[in-house]
Coordinates of C-alpha atoms in Angstrom, one line a residue:
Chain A
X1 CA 60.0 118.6 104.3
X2 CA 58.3 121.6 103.3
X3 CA 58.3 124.1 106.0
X4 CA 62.3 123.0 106.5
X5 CA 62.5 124.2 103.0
X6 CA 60.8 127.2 104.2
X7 CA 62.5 128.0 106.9
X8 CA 66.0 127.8 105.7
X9 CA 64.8 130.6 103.2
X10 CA 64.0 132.4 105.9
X11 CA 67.4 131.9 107.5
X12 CA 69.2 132.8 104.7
X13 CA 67.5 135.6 103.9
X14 CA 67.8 137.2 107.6
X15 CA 71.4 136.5 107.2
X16 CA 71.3 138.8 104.1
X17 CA 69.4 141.3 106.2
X18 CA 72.2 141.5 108.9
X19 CA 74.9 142.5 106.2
X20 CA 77.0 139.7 108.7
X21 CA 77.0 136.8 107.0
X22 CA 79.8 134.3 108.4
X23 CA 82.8 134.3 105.4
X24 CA 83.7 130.9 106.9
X25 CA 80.3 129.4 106.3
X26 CA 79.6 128.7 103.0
X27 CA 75.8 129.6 101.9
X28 CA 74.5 126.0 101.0
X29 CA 75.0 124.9 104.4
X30 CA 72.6 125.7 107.4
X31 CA 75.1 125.9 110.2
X32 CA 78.9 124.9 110.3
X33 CA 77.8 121.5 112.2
X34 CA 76.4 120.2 108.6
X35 CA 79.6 121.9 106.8
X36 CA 81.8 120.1 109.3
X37 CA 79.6 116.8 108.7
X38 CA 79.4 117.0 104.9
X39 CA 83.1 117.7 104.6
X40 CA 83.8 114.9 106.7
X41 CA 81.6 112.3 104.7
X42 CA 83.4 113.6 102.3
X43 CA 86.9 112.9 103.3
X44 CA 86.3 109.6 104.4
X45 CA 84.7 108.7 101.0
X46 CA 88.1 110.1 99.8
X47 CA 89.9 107.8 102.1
X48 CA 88.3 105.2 100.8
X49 CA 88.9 105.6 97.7
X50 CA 92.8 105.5 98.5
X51 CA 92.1 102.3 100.4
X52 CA 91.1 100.5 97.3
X53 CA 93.7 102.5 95.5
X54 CA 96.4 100.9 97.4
X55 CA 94.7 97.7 97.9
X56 CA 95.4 96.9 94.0
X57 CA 99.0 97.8 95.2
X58 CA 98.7 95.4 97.6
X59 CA 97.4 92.7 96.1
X60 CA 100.5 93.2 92.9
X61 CA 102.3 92.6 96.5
X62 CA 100.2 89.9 97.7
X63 CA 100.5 87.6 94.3
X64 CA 104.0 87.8 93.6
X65 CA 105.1 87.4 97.5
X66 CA 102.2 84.3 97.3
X67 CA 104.1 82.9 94.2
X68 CA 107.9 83.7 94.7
X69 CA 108.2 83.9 98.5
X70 CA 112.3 83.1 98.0
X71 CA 112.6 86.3 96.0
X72 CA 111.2 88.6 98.7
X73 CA 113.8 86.5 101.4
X74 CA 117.0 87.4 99.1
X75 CA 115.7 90.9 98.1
X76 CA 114.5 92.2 101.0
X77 CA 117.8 91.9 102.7
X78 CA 118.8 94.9 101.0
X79 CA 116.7 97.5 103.0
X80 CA 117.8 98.6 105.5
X81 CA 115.6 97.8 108.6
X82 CA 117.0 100.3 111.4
X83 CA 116.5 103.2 108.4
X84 CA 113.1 101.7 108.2
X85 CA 111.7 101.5 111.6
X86 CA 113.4 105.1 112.3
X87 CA 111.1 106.3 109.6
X88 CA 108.4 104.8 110.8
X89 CA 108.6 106.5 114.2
X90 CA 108.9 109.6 112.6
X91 CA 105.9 109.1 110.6
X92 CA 104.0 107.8 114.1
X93 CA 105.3 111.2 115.5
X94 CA 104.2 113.3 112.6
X95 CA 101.2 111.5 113.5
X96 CA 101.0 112.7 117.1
X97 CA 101.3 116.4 116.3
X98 CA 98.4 116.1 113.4
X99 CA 96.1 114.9 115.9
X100 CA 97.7 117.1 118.7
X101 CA 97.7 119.7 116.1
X102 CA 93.4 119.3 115.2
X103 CA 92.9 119.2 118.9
X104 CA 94.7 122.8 119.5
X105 CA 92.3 123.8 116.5
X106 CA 88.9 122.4 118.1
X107 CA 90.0 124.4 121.3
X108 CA 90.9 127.5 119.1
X109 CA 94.6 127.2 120.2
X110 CA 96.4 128.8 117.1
X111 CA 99.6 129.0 118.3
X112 CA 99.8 125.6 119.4
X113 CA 97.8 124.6 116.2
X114 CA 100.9 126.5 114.4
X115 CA 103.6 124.4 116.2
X116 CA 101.8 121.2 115.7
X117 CA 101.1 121.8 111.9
X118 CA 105.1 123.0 111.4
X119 CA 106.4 119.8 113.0
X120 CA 104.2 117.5 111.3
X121 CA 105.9 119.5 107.9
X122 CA 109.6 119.0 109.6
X123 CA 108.7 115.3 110.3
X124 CA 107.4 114.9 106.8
X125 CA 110.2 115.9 105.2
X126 CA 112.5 114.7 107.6
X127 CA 110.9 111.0 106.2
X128 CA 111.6 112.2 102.6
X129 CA 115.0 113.0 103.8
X130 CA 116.0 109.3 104.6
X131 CA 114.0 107.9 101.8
X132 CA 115.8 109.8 99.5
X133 CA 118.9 108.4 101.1
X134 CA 117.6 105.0 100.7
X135 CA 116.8 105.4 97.0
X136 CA 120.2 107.3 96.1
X137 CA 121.8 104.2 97.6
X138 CA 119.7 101.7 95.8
X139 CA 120.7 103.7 92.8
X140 CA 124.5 103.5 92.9
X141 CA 124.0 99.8 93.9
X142 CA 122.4 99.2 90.7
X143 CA 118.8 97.8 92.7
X144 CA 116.9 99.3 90.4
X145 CA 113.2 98.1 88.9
X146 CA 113.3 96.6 85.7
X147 CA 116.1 96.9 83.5
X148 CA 117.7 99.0 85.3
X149 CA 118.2 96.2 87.7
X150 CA 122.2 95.1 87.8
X151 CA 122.1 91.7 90.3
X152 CA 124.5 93.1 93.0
X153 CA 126.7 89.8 92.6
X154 CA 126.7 89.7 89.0
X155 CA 130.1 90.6 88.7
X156 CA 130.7 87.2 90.9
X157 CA 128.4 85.4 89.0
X158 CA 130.6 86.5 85.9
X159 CA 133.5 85.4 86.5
X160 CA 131.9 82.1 87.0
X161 CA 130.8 82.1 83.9
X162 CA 133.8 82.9 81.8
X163 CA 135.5 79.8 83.9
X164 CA 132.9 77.7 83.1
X165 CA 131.5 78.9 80.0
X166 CA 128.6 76.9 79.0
X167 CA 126.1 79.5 78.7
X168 CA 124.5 81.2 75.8
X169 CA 126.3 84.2 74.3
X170 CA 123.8 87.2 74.9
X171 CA 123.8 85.9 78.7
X172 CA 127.7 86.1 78.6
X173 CA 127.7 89.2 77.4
X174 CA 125.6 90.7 79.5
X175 CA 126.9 89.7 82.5
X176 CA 130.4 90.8 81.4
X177 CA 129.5 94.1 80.5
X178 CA 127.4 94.4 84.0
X179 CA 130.8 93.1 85.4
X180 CA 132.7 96.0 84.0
X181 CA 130.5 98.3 85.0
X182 CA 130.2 96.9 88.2
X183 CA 134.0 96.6 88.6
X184 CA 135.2 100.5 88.6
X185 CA 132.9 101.9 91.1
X186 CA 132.1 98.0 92.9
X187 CA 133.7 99.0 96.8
X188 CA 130.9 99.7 99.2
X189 CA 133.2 102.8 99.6
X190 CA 133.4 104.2 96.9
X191 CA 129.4 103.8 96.5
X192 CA 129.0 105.2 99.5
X193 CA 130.8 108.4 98.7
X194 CA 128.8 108.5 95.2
X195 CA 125.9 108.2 97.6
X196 CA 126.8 111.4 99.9
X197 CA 127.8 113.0 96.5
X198 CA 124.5 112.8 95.0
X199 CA 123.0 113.9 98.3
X200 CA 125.4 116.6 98.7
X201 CA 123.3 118.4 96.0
X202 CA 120.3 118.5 98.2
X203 CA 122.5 120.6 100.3
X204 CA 123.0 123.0 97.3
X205 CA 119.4 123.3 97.0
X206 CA 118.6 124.0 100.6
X207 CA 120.8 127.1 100.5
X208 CA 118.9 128.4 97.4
X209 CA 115.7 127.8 99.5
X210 CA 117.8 129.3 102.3
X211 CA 118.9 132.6 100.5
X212 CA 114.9 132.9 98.3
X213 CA 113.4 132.7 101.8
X214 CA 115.5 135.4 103.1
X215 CA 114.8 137.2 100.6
X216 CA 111.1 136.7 101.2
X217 CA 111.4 137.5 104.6
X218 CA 113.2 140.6 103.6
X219 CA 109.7 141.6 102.0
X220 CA 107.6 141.1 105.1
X221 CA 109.7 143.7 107.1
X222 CA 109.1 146.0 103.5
X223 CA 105.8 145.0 103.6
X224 CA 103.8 143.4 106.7
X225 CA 101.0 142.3 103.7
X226 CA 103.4 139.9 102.0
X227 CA 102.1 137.8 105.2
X228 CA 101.5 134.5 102.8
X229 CA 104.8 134.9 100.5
X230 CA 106.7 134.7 103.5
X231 CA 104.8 132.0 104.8
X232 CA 105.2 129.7 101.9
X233 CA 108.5 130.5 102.1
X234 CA 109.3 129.2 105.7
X235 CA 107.3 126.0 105.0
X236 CA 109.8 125.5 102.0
X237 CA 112.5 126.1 104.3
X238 CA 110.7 123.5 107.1
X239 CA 111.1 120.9 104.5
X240 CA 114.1 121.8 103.1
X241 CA 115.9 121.6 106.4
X242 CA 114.2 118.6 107.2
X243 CA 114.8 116.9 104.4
X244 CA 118.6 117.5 104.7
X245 CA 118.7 116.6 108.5
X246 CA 117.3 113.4 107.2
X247 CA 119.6 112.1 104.7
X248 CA 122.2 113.2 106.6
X249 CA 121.3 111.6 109.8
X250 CA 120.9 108.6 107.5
X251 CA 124.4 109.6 106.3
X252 CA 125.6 109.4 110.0
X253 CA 124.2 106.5 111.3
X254 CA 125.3 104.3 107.5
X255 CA 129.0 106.1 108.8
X256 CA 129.0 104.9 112.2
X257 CA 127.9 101.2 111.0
X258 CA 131.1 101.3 109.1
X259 CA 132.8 102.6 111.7
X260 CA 131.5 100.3 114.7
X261 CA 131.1 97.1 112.6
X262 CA 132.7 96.4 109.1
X263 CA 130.3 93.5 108.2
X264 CA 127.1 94.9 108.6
X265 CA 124.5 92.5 107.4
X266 CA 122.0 94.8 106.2
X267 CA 124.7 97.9 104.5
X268 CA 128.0 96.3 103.1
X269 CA 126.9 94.7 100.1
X270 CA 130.4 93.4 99.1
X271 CA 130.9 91.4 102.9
X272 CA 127.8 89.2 103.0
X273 CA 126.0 88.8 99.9
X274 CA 128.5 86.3 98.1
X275 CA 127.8 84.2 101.4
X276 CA 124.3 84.8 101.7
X277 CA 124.2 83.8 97.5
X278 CA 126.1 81.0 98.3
X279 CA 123.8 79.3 100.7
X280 CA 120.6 80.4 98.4
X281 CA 122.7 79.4 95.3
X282 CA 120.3 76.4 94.7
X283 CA 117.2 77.3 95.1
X284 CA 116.6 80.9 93.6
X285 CA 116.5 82.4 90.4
X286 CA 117.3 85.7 91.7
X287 CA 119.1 87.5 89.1
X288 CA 116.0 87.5 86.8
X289 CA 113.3 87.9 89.5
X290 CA 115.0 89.7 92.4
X291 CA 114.3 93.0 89.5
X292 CA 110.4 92.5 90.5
X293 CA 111.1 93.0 94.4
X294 CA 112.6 95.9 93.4
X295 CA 109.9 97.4 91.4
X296 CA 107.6 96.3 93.9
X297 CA 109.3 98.2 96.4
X298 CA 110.3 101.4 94.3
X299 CA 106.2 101.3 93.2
X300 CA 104.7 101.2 96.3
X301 CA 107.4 103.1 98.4
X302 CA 107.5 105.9 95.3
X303 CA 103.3 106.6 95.5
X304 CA 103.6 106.3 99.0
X305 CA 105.9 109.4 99.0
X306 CA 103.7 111.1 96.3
X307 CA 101.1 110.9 98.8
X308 CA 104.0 112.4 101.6
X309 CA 104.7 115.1 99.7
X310 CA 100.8 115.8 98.8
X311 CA 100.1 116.0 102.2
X312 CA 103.4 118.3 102.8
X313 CA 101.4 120.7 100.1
X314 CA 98.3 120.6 102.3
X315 CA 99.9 121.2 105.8
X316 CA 101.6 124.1 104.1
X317 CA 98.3 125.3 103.2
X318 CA 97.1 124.7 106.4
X319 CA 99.9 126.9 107.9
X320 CA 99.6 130.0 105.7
X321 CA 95.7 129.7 106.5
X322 CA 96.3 129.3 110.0
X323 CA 98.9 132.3 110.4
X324 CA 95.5 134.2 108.6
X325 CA 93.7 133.1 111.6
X326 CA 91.3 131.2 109.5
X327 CA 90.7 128.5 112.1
X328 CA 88.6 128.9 115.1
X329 CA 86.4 127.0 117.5
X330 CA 83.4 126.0 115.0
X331 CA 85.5 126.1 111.8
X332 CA 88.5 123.8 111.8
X333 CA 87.1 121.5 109.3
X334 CA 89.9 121.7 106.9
X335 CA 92.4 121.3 109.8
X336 CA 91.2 118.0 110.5
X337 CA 90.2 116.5 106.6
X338 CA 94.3 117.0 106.0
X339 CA 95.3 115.2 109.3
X340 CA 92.5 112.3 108.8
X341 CA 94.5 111.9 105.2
X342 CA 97.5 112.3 107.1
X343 CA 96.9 109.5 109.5
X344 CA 96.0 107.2 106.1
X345 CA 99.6 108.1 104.9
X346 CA 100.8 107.0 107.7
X347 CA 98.3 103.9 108.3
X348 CA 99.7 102.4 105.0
X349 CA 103.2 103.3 105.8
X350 CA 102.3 100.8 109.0
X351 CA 101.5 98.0 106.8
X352 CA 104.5 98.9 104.0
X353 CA 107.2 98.6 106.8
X354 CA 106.5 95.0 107.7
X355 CA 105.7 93.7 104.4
X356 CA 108.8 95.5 102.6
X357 CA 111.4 95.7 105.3
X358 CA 110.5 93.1 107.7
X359 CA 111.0 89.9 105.9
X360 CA 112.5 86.9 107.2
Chain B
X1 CA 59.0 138.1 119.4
X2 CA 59.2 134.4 118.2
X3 CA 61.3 136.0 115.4
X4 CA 63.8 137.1 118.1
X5 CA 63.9 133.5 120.1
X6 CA 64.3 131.8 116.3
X7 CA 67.4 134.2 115.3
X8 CA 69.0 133.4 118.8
X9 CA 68.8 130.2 118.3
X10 CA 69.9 129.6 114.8
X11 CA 72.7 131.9 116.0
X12 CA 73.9 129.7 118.6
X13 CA 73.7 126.7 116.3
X14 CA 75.6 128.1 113.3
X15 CA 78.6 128.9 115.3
X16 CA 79.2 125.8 117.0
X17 CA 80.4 122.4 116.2
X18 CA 80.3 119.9 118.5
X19 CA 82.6 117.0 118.3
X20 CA 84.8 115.1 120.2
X21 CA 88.2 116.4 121.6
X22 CA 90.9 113.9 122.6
X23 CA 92.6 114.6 125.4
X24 CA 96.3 115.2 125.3
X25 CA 97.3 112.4 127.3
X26 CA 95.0 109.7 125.2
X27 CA 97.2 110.9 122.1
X28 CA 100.4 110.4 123.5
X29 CA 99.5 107.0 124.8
X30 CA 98.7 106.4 121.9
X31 CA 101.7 107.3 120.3
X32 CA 103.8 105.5 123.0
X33 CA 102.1 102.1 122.1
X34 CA 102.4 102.7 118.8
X35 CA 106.1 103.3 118.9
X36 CA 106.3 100.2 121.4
X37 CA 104.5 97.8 119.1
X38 CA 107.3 99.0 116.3
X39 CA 109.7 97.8 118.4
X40 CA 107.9 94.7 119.2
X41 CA 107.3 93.9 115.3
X42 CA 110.9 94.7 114.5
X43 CA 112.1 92.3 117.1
X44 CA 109.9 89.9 116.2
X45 CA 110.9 89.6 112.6
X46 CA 114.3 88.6 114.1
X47 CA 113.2 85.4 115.5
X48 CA 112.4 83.0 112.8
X49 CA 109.0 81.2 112.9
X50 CA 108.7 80.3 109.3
X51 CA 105.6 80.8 108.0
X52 CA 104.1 82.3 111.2
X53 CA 106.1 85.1 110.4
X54 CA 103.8 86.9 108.1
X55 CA 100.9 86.3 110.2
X56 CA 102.4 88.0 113.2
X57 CA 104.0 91.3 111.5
X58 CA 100.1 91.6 110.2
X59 CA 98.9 91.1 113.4
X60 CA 100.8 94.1 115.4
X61 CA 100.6 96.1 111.9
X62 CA 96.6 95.9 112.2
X63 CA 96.1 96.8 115.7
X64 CA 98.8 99.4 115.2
X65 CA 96.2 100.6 112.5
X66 CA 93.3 100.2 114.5
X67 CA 95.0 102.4 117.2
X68 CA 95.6 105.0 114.4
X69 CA 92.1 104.9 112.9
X70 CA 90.1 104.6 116.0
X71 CA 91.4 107.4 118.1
X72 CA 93.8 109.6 115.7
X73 CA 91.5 109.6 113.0
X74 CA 88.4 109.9 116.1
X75 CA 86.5 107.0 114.0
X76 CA 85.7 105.7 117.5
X77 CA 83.6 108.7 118.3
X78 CA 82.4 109.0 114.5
X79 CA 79.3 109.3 112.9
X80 CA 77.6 105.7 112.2
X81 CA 77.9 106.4 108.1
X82 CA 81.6 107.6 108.2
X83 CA 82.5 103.8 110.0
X84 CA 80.4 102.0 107.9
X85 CA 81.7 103.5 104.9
X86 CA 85.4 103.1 106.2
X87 CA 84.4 99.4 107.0
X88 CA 83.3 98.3 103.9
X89 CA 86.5 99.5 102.2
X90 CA 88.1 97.1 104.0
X91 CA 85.7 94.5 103.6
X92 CA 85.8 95.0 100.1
X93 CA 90.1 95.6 99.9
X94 CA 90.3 92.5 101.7
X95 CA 87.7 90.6 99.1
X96 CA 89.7 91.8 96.3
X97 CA 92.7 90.7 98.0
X98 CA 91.3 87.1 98.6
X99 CA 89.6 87.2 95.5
X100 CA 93.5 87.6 93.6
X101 CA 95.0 85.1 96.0
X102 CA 92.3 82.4 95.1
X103 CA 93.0 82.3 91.9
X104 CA 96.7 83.4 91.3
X105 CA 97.9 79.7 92.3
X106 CA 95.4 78.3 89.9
X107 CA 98.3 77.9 87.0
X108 CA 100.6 77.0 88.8
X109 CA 100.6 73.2 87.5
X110 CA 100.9 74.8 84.0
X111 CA 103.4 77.3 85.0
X112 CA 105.2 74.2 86.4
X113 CA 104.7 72.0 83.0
X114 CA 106.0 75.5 80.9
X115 CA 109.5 75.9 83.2
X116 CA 110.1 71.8 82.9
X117 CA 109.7 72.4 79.3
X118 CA 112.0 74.8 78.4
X119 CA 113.8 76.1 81.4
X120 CA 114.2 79.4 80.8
X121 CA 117.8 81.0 81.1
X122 CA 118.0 82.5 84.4
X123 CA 117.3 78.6 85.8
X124 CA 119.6 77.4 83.2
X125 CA 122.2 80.2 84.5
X126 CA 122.4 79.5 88.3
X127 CA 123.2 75.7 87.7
X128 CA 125.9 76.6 85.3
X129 CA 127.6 78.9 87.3
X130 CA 127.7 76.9 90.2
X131 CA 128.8 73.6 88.3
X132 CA 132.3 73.5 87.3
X133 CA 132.1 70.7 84.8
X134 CA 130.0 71.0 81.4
X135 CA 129.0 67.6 81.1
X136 CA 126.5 66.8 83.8
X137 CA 125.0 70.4 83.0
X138 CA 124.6 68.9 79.5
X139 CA 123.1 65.6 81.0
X140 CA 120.4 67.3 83.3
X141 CA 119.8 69.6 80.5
X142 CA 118.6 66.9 77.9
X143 CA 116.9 64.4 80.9
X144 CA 113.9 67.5 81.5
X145 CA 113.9 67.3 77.8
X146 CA 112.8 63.5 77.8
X147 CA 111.1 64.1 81.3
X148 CA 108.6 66.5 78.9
X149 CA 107.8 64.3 76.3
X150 CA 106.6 62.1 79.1
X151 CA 104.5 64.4 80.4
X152 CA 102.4 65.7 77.8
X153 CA 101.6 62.2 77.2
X154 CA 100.5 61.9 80.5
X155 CA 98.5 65.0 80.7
X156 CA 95.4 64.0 78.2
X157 CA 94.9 61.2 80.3
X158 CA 94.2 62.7 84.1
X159 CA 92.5 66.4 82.6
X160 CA 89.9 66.0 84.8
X161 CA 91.5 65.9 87.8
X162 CA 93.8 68.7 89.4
X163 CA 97.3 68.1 88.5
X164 CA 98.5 68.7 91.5
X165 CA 99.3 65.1 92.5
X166 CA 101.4 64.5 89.0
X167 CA 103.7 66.9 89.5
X168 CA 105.4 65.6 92.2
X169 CA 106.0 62.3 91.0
X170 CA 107.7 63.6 87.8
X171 CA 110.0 65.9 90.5
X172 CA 110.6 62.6 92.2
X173 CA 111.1 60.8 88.6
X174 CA 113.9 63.3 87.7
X175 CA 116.1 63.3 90.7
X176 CA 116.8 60.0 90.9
X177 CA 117.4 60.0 87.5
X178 CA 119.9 62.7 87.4
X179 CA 121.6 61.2 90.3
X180 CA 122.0 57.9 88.7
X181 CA 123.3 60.2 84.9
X182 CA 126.2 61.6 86.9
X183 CA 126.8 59.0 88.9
X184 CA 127.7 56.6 85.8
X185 CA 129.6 59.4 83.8

């Protein structure tokens, strides 16, 4: 214990001597096999915190699916599953080119560390892209968590009600103001247009991003030190493309369904759910609970993509370090803590798909 | 002399890490199964297998996971502490998770006993809507009623026992019941 005490002394002090101490090497560490090490424990104590973090997530999940399995059949229908598993195989490919990407850095490969890290940023937002999509349409069709929920055949349900009128007045009420809200906008059409309308302001952002990162480019010819500012910008611009090629490939492929099949089970709302109601009619209480699934899904989905859009922050990070040169054979710690969190965003996205999307 | 050996050495060690590199083709494969067992999962949610269901989507979700942890996140060629540490969070995630399961069915009797009180709107709502006529609505709606009065009498009686086994036999009670109300209206 003692003369290990010593001798690191002794180290540090000769490195002091040599005026050459390693920038990459912080001093309370010995070598960068015990900075890799420590930062690794550390990471993985990180991860496990997020484990437990979404296990409380989980079990919210577990409990109500365990209590009101009939809500999770009748909500659940409304994701769409093909949007789902496409995002999931861009996540598992995002995947790939971390761990690709960490394996260019252990053999010093920047270049191809530099590819890997960009696509893992498209991918990323590529994901946000169609989840976006997904949420904007959940939003016009009034699935919403909490009160913002609207049953999506209220308006059915309604018109029932005035026939028969037996129920209490507030319920009444409620429904026929949900039905004349409903009513104006109610064609999957016209939703769907709303849908690409809302989106189509993503497209107005991407050309600010498009024009500011010009401009930022236009400073690196200026001025080869604006090396970072220029960058940050082209990671903005990664994600901004990438989120736009995702909602509007989700765009396209919701476009062709129309096209190809008017009575799409999982899309057109307005085709299939009074039938699928009527079936269920006897043995759910949706309108009241079917609000839960939703906040179920918008909670876990929503910190999910917190956590997709903290790890976008870090793989930009990673990209202006790497176009630095920070990374080389013995230091490329950092490279791999952000793809081990990486790959824990994208292990919980394995076990959201099934649970959310995947329900029969 | 022994100065110069030590420096050499501690020069070699502080600028190398040795760890283990994945080869390209191990990642890919990886990445190929994973997309395969997506496929598999979806298509198996397709087929309906009641309360198997569940159980399988798990299934292929875990050993997709594994797949992910053990050689994306290299936990396979870890350090001893960084599995052990990894393991017991999901020892202890999946405690907690039992731990909530055990005991969120254990009011379920009373939750039961509460709706057959006073059925709350959204139950009242469904029935309503899909009935056209008022009047057996009105009939079911004051047989719970009597149903209840019965019940809490019966309640004091069997507290020790887990009221599981009453429950049913007031569902039974009621049908029949209601069956017989309509039928004579």
């Amino acid at each position: 214990m003692n003369t290990a005490a010593t001798t690191t002394t002794d180290e540090h002090a000769d490195s002091h001597d040599h005026e050459h101490h390693d920038p990459r090497l912080a001093h309370h560490f010995d070598s960068h096999q015990q900075q890799f090490d420590t930062g690794k424990l550390g990471i993985w104590i990180f991860l496990v915190t997020e484990v437990l973090f979404f296990s409380g997530l989980f079990g919210f999940y577990a409990v109500y699916r365990s209590l009101h399995p009939e809500v999770f059949l009748y909500a659940s229908q409304f994701l769409d599953t093909t949007l789902g598993a496409a995002n999931t195989v861009v996540l598992l490919f995002s995947s790939l080119t971390m761990a690709w990407g960490v394996r260019c850095a252990q053999l010093g490969q920047s270049r191809g560390l530099l590819v890997c890290l960009v696509t893992t940023l498209a991918c990323a937002a590529i994901f946000l892209g169609v989840k976006s999509f997904e949420y904007t349409e959940k939003a016009h069709h009034h699935l919403l968590p909490g009160r913002a929920y609207q049953s999506p055949e209220h308006h059915d349900a309604a018109a029932h009600a005035t026939a028969a009128d037996g129920e209490t007045a507030a319920a009444a009420k409620e429904a026929e103001a949900a039905e004349a809200s409903v009513h104006g906008d109610h064609g999957d059409e016209s939703l769907f247009e709303k849908t690409k309308h809302t989106l189509s302001y993503m497209t107005t952002v991407l050309w600010g991003v498009i024009v500011l990162s010009g401009i930022a480019f236009g400073l690196l010819f200026k001025n080869p030190n604006k090396k970072t500012l220029a960058t940050i910008a082209g990671c903005v611009l990664v994600s901004a493309i990438g989120m736009q090629l995702g909602a509007f490939s989700s765009i396209g492929y919701h476009q062709l369904g129309h096209a190809e099949k008017p009575t799409d089970e999982e899309i057109e709302l307005a085709e299939t759910v009074p039938a699928e109601y009527a079936k269920q009619k006897e043995k759910i209480p949706e309108p009241m609970l079917a609000r839960t699934f939703f906040s179920v899904y918008f909670c876990m989905t929503g910190v999910h993509a917190i956590h997709i859009i903290g790890g976008m922050i870090a793989i930009s990070w990673l990209i202006v370090r790497t176009v630095h040169g920070a990374f080389t054979t013995y230091y490329f710690g950092a490279v791999d803590f952000v793809g081990l969190y990486w790959h824990l965003v994208d292990l919980i996205w394995i076990y959201l798909f099934p649970l959310l999307y995947l329900i029969n | 002399m022994s100065d110069h050996v030590e420096s050499d050495a501690h020069a070699e060690n502080t600028q190398s890490c040795h760890v283990h590199i994945v080869p390209v083709k191990v990642l890919v494969g990886v990445f190929l199964a994973l997309v395969v067992l997506t496929v598999i999962t979806v298509e198996a949610a397709k087929y309906d297998t009641g309360a198997l269901d569940v159980i399988v989507s798990m299934a292929i979700a875990t050993v997709k996971a594994s797949l992910v942890v053990f050689i994306f996140m290299h936990l396979w060629y870890d350090k001893p502490l960084n599995k052990l540490a990894f393991f017991f969070s999901i020892v202890f995630a999946a405690f907690f998770l039992c731990m909530i399961l055990l005991d969120s069915h254990a009011y379920d009797n009373y939750v039961k006993g509460f709706t057959e009180d006073k059925t709350p709107e959204f139950l009242v709502k469904e029935p309503e809507a899909a009935a056209p006529a008022a009047a057996p609505a009105a009939a079911t709606d004051a047989k719970p009623a009597a149903d209840t009065k019965a019940a809490p009498a019966e309640k004091p009686a069997d507290e020790k026992k887990p009221a599981a086994s009453e429950k049913p036999e007031t569902d039974k009670k009621t049908t029949p019941e209601t069956i017989d109300k309509t039928d004579s209206k």
